[in-house]
PDB file of C-alpha atoms in Angstrom:
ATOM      1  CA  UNK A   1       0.000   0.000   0.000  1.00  0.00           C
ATOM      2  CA  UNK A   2       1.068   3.463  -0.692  1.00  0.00           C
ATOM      3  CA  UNK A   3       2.038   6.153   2.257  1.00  0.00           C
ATOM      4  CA  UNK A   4      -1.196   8.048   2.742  1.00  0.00           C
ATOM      5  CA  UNK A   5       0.893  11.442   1.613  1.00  0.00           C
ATOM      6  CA  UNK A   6       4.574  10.940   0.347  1.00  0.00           C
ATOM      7  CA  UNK A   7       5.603  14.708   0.939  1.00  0.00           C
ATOM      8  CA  UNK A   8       4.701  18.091   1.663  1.00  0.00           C
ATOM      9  CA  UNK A   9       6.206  21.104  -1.318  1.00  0.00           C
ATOM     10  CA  UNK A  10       5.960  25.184  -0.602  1.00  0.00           C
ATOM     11  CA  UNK A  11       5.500  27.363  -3.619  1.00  0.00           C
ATOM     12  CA  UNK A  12       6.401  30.725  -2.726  1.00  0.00           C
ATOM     13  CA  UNK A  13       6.986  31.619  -6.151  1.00  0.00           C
ATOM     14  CA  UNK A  14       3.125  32.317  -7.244  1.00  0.00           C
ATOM     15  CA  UNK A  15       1.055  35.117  -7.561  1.00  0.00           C
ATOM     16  CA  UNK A  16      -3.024  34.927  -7.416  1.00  0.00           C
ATOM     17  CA  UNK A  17      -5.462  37.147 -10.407  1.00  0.00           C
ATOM     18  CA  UNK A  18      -8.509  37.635  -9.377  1.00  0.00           C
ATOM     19  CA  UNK A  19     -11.020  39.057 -11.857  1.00  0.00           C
ATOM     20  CA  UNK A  20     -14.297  40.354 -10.942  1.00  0.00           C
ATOM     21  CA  UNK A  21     -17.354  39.514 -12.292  1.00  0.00           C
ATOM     22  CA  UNK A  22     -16.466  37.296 -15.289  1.00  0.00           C
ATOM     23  CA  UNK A  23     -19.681  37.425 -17.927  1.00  0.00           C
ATOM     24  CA  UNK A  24     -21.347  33.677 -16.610  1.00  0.00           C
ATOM     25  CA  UNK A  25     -21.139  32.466 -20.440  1.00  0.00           C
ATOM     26  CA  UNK A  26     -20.054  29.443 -21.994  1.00  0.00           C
ATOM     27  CA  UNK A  27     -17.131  30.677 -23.569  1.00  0.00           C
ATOM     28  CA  UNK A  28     -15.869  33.150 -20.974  1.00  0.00           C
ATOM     29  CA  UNK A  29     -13.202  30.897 -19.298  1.00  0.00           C
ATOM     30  CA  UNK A  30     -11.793  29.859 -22.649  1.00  0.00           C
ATOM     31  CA  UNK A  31     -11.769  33.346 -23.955  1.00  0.00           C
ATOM     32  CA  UNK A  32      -9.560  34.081 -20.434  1.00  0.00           C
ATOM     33  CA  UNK A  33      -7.288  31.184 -20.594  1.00  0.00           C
ATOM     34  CA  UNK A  34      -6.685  31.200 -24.147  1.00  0.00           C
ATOM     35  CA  UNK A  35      -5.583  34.742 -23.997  1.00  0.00           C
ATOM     36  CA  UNK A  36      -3.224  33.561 -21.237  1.00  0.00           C
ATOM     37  CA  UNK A  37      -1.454  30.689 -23.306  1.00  0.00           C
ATOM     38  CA  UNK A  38      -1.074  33.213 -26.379  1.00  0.00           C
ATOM     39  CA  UNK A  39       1.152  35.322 -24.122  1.00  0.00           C
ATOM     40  CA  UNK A  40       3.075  31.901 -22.789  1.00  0.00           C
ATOM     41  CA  UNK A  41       1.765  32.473 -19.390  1.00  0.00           C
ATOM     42  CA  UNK A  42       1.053  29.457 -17.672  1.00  0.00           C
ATOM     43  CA  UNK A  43      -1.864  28.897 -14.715  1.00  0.00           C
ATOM     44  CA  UNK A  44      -1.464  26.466 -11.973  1.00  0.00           C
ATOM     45  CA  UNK A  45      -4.868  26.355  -9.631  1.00  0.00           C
ATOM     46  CA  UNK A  46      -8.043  27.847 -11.067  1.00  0.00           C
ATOM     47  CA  UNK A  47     -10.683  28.669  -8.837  1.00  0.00           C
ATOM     48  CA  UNK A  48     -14.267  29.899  -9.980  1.00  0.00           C
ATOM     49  CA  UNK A  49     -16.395  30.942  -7.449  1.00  0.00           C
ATOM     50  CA  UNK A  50     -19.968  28.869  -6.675  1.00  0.00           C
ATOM     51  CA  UNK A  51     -21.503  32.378  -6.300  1.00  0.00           C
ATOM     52  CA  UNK A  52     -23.447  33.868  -9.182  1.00  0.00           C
ATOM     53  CA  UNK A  53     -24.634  37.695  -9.217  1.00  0.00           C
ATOM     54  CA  UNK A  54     -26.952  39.462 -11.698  1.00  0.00           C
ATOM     55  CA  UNK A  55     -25.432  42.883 -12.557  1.00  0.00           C
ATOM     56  CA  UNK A  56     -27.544  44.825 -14.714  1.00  0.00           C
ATOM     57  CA  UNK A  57     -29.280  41.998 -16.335  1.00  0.00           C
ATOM     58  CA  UNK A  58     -26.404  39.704 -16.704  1.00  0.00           C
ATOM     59  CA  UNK A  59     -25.146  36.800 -14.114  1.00  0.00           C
ATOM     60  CA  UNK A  60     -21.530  37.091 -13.203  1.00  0.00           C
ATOM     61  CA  UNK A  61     -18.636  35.137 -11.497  1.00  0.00           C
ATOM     62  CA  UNK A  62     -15.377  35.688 -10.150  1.00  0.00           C
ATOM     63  CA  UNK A  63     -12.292  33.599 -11.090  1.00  0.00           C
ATOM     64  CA  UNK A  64      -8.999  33.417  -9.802  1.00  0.00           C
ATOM     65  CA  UNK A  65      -6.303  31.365 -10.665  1.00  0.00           C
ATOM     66  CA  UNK A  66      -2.261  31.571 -10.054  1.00  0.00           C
ATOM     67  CA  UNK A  67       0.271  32.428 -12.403  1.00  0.00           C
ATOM     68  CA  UNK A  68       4.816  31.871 -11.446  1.00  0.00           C
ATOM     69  CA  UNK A  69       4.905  35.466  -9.691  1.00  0.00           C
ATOM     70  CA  UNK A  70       7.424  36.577 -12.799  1.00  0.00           C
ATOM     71  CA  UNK A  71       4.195  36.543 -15.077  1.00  0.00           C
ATOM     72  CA  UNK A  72       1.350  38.133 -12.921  1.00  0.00           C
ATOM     73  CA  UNK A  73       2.124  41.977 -13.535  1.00  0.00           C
ATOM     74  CA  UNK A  74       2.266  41.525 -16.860  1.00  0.00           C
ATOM     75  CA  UNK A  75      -1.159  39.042 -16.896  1.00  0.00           C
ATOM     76  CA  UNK A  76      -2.548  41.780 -14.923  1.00  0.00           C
ATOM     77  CA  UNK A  77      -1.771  44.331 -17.545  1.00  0.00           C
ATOM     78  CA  UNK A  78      -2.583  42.027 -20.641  1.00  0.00           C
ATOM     79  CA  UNK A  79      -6.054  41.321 -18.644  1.00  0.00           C
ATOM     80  CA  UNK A  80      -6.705  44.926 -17.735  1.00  0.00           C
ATOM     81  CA  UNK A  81      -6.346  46.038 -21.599  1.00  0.00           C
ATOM     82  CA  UNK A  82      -8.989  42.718 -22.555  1.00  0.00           C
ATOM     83  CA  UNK A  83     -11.426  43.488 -20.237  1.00  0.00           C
ATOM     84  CA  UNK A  84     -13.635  45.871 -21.483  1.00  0.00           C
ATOM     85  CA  UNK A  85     -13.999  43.865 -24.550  1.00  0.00           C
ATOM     86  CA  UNK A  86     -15.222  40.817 -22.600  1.00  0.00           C
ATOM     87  CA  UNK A  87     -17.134  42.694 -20.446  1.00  0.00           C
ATOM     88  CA  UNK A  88     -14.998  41.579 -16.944  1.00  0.00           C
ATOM     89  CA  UNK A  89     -14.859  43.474 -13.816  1.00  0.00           C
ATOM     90  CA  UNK A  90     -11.729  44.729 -11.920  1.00  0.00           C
ATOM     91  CA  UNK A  91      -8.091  42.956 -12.390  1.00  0.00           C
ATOM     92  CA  UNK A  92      -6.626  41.949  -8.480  1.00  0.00           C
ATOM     93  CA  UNK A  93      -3.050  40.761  -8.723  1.00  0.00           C
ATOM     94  CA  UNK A  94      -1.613  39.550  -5.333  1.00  0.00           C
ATOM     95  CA  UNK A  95       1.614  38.805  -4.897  1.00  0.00           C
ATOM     96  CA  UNK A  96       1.898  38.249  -0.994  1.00  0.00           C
ATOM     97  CA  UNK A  97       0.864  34.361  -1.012  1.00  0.00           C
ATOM     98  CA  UNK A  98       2.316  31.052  -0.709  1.00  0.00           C
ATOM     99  CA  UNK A  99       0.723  27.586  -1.978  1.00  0.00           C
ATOM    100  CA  UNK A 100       1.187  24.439   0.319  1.00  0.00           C
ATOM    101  CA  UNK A 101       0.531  20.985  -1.253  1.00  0.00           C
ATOM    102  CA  UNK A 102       0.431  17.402   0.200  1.00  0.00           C
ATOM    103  CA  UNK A 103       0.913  14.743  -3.041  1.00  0.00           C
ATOM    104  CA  UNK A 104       0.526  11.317  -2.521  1.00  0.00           C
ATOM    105  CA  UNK A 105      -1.081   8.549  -4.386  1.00  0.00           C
ATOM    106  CA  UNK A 106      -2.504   6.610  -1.404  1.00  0.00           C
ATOM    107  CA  UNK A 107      -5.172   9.971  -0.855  1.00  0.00           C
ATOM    108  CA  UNK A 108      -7.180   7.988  -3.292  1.00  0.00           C
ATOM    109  CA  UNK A 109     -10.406   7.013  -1.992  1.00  0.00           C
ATOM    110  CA  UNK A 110      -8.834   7.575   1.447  1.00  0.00           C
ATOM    111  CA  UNK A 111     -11.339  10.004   3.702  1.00  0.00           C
ATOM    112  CA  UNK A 112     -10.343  12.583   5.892  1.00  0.00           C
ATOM    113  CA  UNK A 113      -6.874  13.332   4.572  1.00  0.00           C
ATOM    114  CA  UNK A 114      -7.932  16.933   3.313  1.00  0.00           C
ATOM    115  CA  UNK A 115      -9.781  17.537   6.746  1.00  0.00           C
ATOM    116  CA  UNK A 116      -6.615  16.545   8.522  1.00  0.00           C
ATOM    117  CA  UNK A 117      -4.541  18.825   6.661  1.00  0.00           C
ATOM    118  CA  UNK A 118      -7.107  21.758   6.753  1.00  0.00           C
ATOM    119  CA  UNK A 119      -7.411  21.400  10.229  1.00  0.00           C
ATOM    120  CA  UNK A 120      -3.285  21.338  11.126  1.00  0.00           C
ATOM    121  CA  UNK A 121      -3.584  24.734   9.557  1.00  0.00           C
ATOM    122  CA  UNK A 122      -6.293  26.306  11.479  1.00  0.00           C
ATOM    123  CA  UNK A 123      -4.590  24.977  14.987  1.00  0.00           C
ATOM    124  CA  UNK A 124      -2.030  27.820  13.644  1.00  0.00           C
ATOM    125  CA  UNK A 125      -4.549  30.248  12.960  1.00  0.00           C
ATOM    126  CA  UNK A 126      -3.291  29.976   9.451  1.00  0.00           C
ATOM    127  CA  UNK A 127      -6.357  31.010   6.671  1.00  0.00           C
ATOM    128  CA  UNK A 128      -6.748  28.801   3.995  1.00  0.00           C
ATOM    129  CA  UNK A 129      -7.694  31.795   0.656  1.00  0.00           C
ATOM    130  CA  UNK A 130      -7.525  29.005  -1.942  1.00  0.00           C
ATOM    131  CA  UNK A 131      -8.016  25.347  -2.225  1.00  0.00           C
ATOM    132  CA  UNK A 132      -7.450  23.273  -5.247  1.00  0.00           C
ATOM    133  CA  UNK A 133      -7.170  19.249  -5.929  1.00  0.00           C
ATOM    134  CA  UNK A 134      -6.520  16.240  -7.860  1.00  0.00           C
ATOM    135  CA  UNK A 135      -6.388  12.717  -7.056  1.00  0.00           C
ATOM    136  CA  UNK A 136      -2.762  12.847  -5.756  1.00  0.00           C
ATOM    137  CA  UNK A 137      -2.700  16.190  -4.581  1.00  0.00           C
ATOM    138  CA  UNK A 138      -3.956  19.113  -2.243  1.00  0.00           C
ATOM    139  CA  UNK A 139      -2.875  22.644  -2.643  1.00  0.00           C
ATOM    140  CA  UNK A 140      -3.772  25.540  -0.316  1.00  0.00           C
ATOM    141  CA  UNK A 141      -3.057  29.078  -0.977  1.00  0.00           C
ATOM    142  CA  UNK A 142      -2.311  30.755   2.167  1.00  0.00           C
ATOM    143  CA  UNK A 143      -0.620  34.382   3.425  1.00  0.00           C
ATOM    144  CA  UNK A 144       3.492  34.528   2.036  1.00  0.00           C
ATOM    145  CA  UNK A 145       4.633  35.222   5.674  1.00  0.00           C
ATOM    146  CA  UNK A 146       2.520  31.752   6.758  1.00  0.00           C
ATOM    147  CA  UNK A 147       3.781  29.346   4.300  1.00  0.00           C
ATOM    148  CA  UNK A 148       7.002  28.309   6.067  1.00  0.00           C
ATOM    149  CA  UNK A 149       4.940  28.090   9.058  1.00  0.00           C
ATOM    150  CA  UNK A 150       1.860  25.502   7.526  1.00  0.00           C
ATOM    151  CA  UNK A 151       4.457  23.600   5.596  1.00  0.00           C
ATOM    152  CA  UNK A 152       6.039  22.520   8.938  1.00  0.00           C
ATOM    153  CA  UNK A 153       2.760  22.256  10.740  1.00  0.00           C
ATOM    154  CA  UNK A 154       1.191  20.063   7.573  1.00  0.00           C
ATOM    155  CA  UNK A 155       4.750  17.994   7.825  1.00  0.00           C
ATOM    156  CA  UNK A 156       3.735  17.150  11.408  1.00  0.00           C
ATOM    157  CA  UNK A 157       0.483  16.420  11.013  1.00  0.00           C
ATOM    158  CA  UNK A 158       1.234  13.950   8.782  1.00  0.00           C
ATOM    159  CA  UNK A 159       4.416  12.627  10.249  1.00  0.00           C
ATOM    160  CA  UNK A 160       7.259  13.169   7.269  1.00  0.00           C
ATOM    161  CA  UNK A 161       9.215  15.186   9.733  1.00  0.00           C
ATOM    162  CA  UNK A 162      11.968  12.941   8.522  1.00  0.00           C
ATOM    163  CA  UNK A 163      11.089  12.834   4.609  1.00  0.00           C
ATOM    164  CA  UNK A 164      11.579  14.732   2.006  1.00  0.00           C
ATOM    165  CA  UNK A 165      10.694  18.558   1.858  1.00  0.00           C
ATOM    166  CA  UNK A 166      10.566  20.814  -1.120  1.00  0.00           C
ATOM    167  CA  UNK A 167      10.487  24.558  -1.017  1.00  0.00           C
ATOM    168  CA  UNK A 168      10.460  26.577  -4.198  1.00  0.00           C
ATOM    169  CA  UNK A 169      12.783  29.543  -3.399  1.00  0.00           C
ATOM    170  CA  UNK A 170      10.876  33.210  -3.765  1.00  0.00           C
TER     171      UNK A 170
END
């Protein structure tokens, strides 16, 4: 059998986009990531938010997603000069985060590993702003000046003290 979670990585080499109040289309999110790969910029989590508002007749979303932290200005700007033609809201680039991830192939099928890392990070008082997964991996986006702090605190939740640990330098 697999370990539950092999190892723990910190990303502090990301920045988040947010954009406001994406046109809810079918299109929309191709229109946004396509215009992203022209410009060889390339996303790692994408979040689109559950909540839908009607703004002047039309429902709208917000999506964020992170970019390496050498691409967001320039996504910011590229997105800022595209947005009145697609009809999207305000451009927020953040630069000040860190993304924690647990991989591990044994996570399969196997409850309670996301609670257990979600909750060694709120014993620290540590916010969780984005989540994102697969079937061998959790990611959390959290504050730059927490990240060292959750990756040790997710490294003793799940006991790989000893194993390996990867940190992307900023």
């Amino acid at each position: 059998p697999h370990p539950l979670v092999r190892g723990v990585a910190l990303d502090m080499n990301q920045s988040r986009l947010a954009i406001r109040q994406l046109p809810d289309r079918p299109g929309m999110a191709a229109k946004l990531f396509g215009l992203l790969a022209q410009h060889n910029i390339s996303v790692d989590m994408i979040i689109q938010s559950q909540r839908c508002r009607v703004i002047d007749g039309v429902p709208r979303r917000d999506i964020a997603f992170t970019v390496a932290r050498i691409d967001g200005e320039a996504a910011q700007k590229m997105l800022q000069q595209a947005a009145s033609e697609f009809g999207w809201g305000e451009i927020v680039l953040d630069n000040a985060i860190a993304k924690v991830s647990i991989v591990g192939a044994g996570m399969v099928g196997q409850p309670g590993v996301a609670a257990k890392m979600f909750e060694a990070i709120a014993q620290h008082q540590i916010n969780i702003q984005m989540i994102a997964t697969s079937e061998i991996k959790i990611s959390c986006v959290v504050h730059q000046e927490q990240g060292v702090k959750a990756l040790q605190v997710i490294h003793a939740a799940f006991g790989l003290a000893g194993s390996e640990k990867f940190v992307v330098p900023a």
